[in-house]
PDB file of C-alpha atoms in Angstrom:
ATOM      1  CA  UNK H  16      -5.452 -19.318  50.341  1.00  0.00           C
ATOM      2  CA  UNK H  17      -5.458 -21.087  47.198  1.00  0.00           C
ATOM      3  CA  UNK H  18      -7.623 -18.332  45.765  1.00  0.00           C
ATOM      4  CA  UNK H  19      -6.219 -15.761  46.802  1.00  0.00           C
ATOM      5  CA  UNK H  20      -2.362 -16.893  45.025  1.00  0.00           C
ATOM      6  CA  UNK H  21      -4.573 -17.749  41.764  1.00  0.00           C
ATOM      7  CA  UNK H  22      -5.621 -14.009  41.481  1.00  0.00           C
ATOM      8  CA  UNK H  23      -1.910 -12.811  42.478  1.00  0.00           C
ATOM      9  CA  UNK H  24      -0.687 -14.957  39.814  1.00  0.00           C
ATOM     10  CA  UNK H  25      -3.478 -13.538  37.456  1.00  0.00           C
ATOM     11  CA  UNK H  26      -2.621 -10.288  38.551  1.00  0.00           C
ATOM     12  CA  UNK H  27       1.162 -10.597  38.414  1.00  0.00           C
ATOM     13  CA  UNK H  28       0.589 -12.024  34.288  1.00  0.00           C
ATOM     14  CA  UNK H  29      -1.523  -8.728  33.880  1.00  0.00           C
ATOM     15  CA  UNK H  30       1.044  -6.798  34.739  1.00  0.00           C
ATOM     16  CA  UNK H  31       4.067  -8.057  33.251  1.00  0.00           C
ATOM     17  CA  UNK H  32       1.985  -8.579  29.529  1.00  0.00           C
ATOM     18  CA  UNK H  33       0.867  -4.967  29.816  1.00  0.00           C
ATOM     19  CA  UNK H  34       4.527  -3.665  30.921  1.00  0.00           C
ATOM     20  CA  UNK H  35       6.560  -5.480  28.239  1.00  0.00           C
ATOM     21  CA  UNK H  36       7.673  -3.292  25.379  1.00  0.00           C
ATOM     22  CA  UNK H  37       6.908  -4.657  21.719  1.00  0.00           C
ATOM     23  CA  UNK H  38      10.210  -5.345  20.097  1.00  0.00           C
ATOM     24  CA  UNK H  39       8.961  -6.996  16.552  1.00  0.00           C
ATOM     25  CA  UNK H  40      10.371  -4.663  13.695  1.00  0.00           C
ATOM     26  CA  UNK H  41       7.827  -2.148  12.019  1.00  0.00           C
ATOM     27  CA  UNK H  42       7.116  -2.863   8.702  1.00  0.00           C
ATOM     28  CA  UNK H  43       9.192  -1.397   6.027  1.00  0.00           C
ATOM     29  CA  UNK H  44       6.485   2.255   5.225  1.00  0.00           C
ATOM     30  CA  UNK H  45       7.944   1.846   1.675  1.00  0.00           C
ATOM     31  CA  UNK H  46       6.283  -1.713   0.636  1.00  0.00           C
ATOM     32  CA  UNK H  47       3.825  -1.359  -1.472  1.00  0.00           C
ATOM     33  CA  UNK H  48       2.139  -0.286  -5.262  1.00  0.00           C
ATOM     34  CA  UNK H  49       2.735   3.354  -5.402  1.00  0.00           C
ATOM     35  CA  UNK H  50       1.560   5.945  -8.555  1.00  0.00           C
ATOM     36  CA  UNK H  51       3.488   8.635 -10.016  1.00  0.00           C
ATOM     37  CA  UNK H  52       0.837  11.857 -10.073  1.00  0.00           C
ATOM     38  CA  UNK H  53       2.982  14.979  -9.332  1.00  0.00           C
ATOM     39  CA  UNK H  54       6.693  16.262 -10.087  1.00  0.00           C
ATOM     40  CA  UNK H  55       7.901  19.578  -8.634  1.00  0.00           C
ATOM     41  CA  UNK H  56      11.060  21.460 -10.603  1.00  0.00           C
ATOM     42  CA  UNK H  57      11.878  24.629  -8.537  1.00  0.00           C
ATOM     43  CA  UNK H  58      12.803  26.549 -11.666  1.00  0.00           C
ATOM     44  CA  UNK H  59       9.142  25.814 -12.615  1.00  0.00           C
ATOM     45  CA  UNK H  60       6.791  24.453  -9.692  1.00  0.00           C
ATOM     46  CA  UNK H  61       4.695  21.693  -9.745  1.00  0.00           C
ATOM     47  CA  UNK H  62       3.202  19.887 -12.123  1.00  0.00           C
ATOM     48  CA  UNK H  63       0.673  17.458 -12.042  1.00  0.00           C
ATOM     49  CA  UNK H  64       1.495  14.116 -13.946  1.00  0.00           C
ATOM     50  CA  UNK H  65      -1.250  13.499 -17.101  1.00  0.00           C
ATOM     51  CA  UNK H  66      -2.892  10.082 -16.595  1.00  0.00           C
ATOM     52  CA  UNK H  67      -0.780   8.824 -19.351  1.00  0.00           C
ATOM     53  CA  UNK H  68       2.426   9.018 -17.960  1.00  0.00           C
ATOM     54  CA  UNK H  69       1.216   8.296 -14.354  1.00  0.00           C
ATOM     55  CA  UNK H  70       4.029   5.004 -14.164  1.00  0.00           C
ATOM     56  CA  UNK H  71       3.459   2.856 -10.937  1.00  0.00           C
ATOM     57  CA  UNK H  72       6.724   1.471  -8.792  1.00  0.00           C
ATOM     58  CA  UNK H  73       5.892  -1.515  -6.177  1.00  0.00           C
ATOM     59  CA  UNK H  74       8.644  -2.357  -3.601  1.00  0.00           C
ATOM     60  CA  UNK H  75       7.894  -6.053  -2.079  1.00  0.00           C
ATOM     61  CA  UNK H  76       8.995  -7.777   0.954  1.00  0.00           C
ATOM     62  CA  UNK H  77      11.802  -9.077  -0.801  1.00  0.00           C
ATOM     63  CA  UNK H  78      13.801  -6.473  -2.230  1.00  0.00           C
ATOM     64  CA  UNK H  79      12.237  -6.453  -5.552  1.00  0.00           C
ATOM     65  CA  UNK H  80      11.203  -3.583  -7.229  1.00  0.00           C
ATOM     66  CA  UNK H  81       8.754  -3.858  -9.970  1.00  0.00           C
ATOM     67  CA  UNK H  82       8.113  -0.918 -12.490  1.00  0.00           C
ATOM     68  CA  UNK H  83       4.364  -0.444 -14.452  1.00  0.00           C
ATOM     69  CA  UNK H  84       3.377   2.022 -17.151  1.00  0.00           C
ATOM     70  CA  UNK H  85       0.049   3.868 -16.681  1.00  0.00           C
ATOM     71  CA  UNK H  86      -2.188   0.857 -17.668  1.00  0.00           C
ATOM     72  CA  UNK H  87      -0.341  -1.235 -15.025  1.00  0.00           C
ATOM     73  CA  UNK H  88       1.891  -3.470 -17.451  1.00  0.00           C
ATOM     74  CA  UNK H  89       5.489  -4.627 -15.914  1.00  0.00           C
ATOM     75  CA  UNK H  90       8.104  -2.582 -17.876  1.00  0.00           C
ATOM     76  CA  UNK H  91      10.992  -3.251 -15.465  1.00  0.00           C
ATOM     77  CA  UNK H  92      12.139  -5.388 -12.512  1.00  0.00           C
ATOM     78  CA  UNK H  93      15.272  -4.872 -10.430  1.00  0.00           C
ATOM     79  CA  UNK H  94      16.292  -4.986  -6.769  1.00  0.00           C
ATOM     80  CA  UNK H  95      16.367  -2.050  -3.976  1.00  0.00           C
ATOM     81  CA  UNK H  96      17.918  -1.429  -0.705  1.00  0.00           C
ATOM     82  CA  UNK H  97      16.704   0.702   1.845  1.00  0.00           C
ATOM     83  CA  UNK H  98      18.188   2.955   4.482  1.00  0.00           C
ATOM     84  CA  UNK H  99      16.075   5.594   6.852  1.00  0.00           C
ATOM     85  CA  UNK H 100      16.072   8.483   3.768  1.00  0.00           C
ATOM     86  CA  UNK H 101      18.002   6.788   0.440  1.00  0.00           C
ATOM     87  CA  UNK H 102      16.310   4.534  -1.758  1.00  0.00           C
ATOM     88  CA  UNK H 103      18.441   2.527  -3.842  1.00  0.00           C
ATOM     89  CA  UNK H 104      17.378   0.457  -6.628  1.00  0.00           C
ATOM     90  CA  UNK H 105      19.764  -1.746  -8.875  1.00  0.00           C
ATOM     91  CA  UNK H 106      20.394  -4.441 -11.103  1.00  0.00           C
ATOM     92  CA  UNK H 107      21.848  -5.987 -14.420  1.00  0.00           C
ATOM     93  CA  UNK H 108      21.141  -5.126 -18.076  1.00  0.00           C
ATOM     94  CA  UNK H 109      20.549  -8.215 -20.491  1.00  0.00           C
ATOM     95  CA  UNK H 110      24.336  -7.408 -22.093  1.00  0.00           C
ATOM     96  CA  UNK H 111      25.642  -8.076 -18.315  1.00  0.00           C
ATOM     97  CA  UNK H 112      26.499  -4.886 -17.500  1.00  0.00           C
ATOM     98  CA  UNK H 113      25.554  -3.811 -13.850  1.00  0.00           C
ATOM     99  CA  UNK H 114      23.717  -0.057 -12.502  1.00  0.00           C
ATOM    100  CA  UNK H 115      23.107   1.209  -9.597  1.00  0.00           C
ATOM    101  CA  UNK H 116      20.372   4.517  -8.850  1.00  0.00           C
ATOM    102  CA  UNK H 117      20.566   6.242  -5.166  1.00  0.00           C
ATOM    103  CA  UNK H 118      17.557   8.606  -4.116  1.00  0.00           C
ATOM    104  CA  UNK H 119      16.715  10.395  -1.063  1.00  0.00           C
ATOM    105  CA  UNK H 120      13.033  10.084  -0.275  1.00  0.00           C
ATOM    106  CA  UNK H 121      10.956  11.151   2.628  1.00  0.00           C
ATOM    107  CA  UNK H 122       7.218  10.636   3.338  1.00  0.00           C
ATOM    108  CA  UNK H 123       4.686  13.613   3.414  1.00  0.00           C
ATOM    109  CA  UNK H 124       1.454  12.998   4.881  1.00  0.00           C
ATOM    110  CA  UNK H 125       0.854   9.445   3.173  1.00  0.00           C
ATOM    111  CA  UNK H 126       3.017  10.737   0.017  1.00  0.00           C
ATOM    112  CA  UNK H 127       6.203   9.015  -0.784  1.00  0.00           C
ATOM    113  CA  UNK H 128       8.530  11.806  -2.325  1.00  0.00           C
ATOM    114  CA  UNK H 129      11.509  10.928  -4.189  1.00  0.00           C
ATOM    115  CA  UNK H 130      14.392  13.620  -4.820  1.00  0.00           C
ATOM    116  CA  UNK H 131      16.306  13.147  -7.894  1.00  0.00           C
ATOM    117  CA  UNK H 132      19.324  14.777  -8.065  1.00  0.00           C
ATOM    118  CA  UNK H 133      21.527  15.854 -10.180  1.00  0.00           C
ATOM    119  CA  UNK H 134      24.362  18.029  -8.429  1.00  0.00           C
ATOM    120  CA  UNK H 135      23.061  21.144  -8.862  1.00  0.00           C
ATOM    121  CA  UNK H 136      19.739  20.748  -9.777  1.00  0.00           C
ATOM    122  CA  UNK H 137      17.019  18.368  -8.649  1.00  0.00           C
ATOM    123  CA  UNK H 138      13.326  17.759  -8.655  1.00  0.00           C
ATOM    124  CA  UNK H 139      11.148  15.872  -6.176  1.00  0.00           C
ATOM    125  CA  UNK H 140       8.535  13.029  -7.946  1.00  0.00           C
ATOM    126  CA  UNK H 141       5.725  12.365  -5.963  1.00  0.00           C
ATOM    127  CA  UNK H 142       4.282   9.084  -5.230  1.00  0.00           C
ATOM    128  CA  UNK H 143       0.788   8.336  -3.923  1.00  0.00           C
ATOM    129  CA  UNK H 144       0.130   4.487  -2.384  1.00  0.00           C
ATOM    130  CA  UNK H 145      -2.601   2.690  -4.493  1.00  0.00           C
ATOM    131  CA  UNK H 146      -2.470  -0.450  -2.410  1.00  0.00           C
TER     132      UNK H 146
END
């Protein structure tokens, strides 16, 4: 008898561990070091970005966005909030004086592509992860 409630119990664990749903939160996709290699204008297509001007972007845990030129030195830090398709990065100038940028962005494949728009025209950047 005593056996027998042992491998119910086991069994009854089994079950209940393998039914439950995961509930932790998925990790933000964004996080990360990302590099700028490709911009595509529809008045003139893509265009692949020369290692020179490849710029880096890294989104942390923490809300921070950090900014790199091509050789991977920090040219600007601000802060960034994220919804399911707007990235929006902001912050404070040394005089004080506050901004605030809004982008849509989607993934493609594991490309991050970020729309800039301005009205009537836009372009979309495009952003491959490099860790």
């Amino acid at each position: 008898m005593r056996k027998e409630i042992v491998v119910i119990v086991a069994l009854l664990c089994t079950i209940i561990a393998t039914s439950c749903e995961d509930n932790t939160p998925q990790a933000n996709p964004i996080i990360g070091k990302w590099k700028y290699v490709k911009t595509n204008d529809p008045m003139t297509g893509n265009h692949l970005v020369p290692t020179n001007e490849q710029s880096m972007v890294e989104y942390r845990k923490d809300k921070t966005s950090i900014s790199y030129d091509y050789s991977g030195v920090e040219t600007a830090r601000c802060n960034y909030d994220i919804t399911d398709s707007r990235i929006i990065i902001f912050g404070e100038n040394l005089n004080g004086e506050s901004w605030r940028n809004e982008a849509k962005y989607w993934f493609k494949d594991d490309t991050l592509v970020v729309r800039a728009d301005g009205g009537f025209e836009y372009y979309d950047d495009y952003w491959v992860r490099t860790k």
